[in-house]
mmCIF file of C-alpha atoms in Angstrom:
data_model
loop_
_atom_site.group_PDB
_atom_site.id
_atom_site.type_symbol
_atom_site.label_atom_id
_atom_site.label_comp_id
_atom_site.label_asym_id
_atom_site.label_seq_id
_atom_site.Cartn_x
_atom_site.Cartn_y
_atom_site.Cartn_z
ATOM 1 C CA UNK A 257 169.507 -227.705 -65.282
ATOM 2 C CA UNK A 258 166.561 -226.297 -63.594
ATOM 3 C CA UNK A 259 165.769 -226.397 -60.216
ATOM 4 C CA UNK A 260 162.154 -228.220 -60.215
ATOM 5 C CA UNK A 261 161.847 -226.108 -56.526
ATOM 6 C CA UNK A 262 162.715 -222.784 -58.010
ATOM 7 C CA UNK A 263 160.202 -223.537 -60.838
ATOM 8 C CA UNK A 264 157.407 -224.633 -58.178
ATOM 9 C CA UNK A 265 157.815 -221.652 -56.107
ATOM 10 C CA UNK A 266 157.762 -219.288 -58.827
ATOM 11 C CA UNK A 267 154.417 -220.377 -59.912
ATOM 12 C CA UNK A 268 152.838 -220.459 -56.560
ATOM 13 C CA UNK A 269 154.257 -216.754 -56.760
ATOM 14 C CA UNK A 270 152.530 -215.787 -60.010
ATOM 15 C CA UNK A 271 149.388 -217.425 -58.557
ATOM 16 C CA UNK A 272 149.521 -215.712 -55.860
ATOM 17 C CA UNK A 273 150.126 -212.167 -57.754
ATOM 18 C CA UNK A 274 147.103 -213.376 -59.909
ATOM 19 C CA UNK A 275 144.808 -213.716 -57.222
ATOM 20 C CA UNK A 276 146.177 -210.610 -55.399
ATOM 21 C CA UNK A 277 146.962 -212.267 -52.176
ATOM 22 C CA UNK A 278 150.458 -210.665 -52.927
ATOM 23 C CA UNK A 279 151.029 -207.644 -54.638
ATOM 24 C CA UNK A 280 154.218 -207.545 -57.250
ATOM 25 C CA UNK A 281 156.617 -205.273 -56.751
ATOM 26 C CA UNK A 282 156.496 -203.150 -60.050
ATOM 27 C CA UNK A 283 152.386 -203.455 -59.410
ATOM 28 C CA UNK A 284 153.183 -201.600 -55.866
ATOM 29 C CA UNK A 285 155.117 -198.869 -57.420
ATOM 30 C CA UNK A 286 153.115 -198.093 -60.083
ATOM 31 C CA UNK A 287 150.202 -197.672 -57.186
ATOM 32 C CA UNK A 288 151.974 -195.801 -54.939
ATOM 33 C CA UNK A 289 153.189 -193.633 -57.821
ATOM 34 C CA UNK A 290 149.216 -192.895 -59.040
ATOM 35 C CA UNK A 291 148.319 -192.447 -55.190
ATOM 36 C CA UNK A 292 150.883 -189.930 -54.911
ATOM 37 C CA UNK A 293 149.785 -188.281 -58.263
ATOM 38 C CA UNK A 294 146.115 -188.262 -57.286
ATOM 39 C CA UNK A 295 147.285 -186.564 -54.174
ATOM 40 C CA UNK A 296 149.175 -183.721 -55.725
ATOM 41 C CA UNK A 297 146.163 -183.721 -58.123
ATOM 42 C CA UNK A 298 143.656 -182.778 -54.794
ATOM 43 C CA UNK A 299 145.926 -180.695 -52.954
ATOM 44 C CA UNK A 300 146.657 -178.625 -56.029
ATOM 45 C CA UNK A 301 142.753 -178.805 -56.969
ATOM 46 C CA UNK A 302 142.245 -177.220 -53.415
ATOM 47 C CA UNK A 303 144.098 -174.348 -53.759
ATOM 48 C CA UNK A 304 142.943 -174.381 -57.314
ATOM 49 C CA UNK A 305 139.365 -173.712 -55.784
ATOM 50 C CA UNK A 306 140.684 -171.940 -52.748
ATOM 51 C CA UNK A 307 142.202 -169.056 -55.249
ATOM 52 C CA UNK A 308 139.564 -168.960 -57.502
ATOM 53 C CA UNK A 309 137.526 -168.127 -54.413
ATOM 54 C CA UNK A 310 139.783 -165.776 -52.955
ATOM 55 C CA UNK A 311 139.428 -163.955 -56.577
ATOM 56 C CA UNK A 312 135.752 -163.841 -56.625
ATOM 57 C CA UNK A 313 135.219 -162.651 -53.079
ATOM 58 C CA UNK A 314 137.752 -159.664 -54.016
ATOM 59 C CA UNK A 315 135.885 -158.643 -57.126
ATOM 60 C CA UNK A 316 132.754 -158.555 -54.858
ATOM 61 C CA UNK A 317 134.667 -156.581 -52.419
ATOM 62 C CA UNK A 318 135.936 -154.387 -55.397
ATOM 63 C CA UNK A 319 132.269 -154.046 -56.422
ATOM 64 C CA UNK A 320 130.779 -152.902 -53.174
ATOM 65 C CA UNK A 321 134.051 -150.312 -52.428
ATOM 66 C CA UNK A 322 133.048 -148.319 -56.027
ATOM 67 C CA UNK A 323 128.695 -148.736 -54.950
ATOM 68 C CA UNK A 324 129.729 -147.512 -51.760
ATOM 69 C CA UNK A 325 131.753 -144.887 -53.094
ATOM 70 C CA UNK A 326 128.820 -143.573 -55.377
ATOM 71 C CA UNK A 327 126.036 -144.073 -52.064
ATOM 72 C CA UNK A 328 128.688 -141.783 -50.101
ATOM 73 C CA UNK A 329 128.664 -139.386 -52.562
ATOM 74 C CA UNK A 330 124.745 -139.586 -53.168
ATOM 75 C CA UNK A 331 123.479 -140.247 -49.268
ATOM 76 C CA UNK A 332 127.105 -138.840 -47.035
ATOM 77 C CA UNK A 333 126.618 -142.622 -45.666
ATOM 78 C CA UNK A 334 128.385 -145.559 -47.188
ATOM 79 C CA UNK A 335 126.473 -148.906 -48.124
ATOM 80 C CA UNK A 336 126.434 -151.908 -45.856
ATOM 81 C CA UNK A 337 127.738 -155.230 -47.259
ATOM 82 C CA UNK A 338 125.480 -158.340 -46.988
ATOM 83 C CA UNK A 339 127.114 -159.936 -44.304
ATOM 84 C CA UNK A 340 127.013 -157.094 -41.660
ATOM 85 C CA UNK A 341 123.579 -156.594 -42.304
ATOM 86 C CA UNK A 342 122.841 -160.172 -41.747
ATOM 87 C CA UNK A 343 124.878 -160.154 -38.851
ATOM 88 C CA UNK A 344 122.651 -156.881 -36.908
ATOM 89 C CA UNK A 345 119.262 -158.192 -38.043
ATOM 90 C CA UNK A 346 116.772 -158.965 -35.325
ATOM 91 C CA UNK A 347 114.054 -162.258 -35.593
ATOM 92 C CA UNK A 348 111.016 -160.048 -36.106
ATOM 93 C CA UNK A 349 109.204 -162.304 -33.389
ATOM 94 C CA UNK A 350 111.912 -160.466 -31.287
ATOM 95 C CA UNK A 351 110.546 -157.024 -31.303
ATOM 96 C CA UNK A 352 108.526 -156.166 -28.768
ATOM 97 C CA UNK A 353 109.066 -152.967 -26.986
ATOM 98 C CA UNK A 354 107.372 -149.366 -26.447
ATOM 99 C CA UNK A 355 106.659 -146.962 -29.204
ATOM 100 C CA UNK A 356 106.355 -143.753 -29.860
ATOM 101 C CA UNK A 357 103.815 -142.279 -32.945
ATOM 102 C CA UNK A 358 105.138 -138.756 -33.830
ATOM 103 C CA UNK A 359 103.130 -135.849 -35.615
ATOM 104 C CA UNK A 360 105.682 -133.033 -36.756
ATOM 105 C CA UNK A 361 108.104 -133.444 -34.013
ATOM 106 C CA UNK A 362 105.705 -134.612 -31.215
ATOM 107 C CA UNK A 363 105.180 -137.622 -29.613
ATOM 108 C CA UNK A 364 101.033 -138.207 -30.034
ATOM 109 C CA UNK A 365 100.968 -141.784 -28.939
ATOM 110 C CA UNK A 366 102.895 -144.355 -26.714
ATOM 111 C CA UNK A 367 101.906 -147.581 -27.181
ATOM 112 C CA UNK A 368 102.873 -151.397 -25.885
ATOM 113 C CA UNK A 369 103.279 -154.628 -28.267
ATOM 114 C CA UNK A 370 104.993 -157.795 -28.647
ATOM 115 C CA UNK A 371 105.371 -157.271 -32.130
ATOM 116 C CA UNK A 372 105.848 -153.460 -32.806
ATOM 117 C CA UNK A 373 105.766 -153.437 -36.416
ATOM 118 C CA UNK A 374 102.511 -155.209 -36.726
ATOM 119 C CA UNK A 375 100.881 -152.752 -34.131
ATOM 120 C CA UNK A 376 102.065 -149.857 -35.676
ATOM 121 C CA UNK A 377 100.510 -150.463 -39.139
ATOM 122 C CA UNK A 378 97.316 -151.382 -37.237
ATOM 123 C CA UNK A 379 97.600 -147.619 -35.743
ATOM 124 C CA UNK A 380 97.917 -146.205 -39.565
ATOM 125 C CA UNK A 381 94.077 -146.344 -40.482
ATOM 126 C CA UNK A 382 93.443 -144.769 -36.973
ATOM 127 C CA UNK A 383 95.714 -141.697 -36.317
ATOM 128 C CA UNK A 384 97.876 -139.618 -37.787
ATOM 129 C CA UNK A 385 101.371 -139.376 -37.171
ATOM 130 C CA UNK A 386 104.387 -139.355 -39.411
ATOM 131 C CA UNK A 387 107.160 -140.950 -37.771
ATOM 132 C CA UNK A 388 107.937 -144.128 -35.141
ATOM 133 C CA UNK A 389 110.351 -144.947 -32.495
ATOM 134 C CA UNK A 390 110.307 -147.253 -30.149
ATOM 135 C CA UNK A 391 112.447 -149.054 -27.511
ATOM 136 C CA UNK A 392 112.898 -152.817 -27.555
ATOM 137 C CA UNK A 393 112.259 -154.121 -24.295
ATOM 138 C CA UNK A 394 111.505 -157.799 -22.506
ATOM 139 C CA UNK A 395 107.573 -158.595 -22.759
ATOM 140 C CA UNK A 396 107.941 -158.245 -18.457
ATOM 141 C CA UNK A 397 108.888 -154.846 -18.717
ATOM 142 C CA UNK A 398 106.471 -153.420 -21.122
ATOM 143 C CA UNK A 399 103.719 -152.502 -18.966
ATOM 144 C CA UNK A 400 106.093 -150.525 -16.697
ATOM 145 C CA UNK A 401 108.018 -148.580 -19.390
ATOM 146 C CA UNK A 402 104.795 -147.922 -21.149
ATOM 147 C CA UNK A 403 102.974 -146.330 -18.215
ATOM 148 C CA UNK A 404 106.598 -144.465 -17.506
ATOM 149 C CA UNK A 405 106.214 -142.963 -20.794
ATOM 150 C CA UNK A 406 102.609 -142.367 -20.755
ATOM 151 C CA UNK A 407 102.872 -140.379 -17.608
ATOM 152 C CA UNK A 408 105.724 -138.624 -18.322
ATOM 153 C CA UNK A 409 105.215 -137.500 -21.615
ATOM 154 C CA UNK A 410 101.427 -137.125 -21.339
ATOM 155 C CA UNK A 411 100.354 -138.048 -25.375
ATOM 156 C CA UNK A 412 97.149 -136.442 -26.720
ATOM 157 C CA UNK A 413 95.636 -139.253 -27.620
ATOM 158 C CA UNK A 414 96.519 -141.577 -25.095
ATOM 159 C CA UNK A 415 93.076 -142.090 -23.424
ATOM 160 C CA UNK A 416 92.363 -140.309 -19.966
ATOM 161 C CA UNK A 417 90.514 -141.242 -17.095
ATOM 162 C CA UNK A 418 87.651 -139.523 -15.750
ATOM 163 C CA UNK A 419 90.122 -137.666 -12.899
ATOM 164 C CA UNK A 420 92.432 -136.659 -16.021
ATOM 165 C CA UNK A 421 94.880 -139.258 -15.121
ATOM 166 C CA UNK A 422 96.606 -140.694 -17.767
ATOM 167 C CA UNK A 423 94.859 -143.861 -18.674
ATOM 168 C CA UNK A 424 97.806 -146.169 -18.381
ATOM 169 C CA UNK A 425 98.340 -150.527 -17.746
ATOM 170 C CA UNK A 426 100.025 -149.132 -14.191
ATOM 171 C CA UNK A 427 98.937 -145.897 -11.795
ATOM 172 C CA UNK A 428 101.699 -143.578 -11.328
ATOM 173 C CA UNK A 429 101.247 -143.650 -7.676
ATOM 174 C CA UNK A 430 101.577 -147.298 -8.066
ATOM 175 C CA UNK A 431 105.122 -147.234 -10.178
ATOM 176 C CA UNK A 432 106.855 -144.885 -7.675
ATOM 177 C CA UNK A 433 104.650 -146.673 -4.748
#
């Protein structure tokens, strides 16, 4: 004989499995089994990517060991890899400082600029030199470390005043005051 309870209460449970306000057991399992599956699936896929990046950056490594092995061989100075060169580049906007405009070996000009690169190409159609240097320095101190240099090394054609005086932005008399 069947229990007319037992039969009641097992279709309010299949309802209830059918709407998913419960969950049935076997239904549970077989989602916590894909779950875990999926899981396994990512972690593996992560180191999956991890070592298939670990193998390229070596081969780029491997790469730049034999090119620097030839530029040693070619220059006596090994090549610099992408990333240290990135890391000591300057903003250009950054480069203002004193230079120097050389003529075999001596220093013709000293000049002043925010942007030292720009100046000195301005300077090509207008003297001759063959080499630059120059000293990066704060936008405040370029007035003083230009007239330093000006006075000190005494360019040719750095302008003079009419009492020979170097024409510099600040007197010497005036920097050592």
């Amino acid at each position: 004989m069947t229990n007319p309870a037992a039969i009641a209460g097992a279709a309010e449970w299949r309802r209830k499995v059918k709407t998913g306000e419960i969950e049935a057991p076997w239904v549970r399992k077989r989602r916590e089994k894909k779950t875990q599956n999926e899981q396994g699936a990512l972690i593996f896929g992560d180191y999956t990517e991890r070592i298939k990046k670990a193998k390229e950056e070596l081969a780029a490594l491997e790469k730049h060991k034999a090119y620097a092995a030839k530029s040693i061989a070619l220059t006596g100075a090994s090549l610099l890899r992408h990333e240290e060169i990135s890391a000591a580049a300057k903003p250009i906007e950054e480069s203002s400082g004193v230079y120097f405009l050389v003529s075999c070996g001596e220093v013709v000009y000293v000049g002043q600029s925010i942007q030292v690169m720009n100046r000195v190409q301005e300077h090509r159609a207008l003297k001759t030199f063959d080499s630059v240097a120059y000293i990066p320095c704060k936008p405040e101190m370029l007035n003083k470390l230009e007239s330093l240099y000006i006075h000190i090394l005494r360019p040719k054609t750095n302008g003079k005043m009419p009492d020979q005086s170097m024409n510099a932005p600040i007197k010497l008399m005036e920097l050592f005051g």
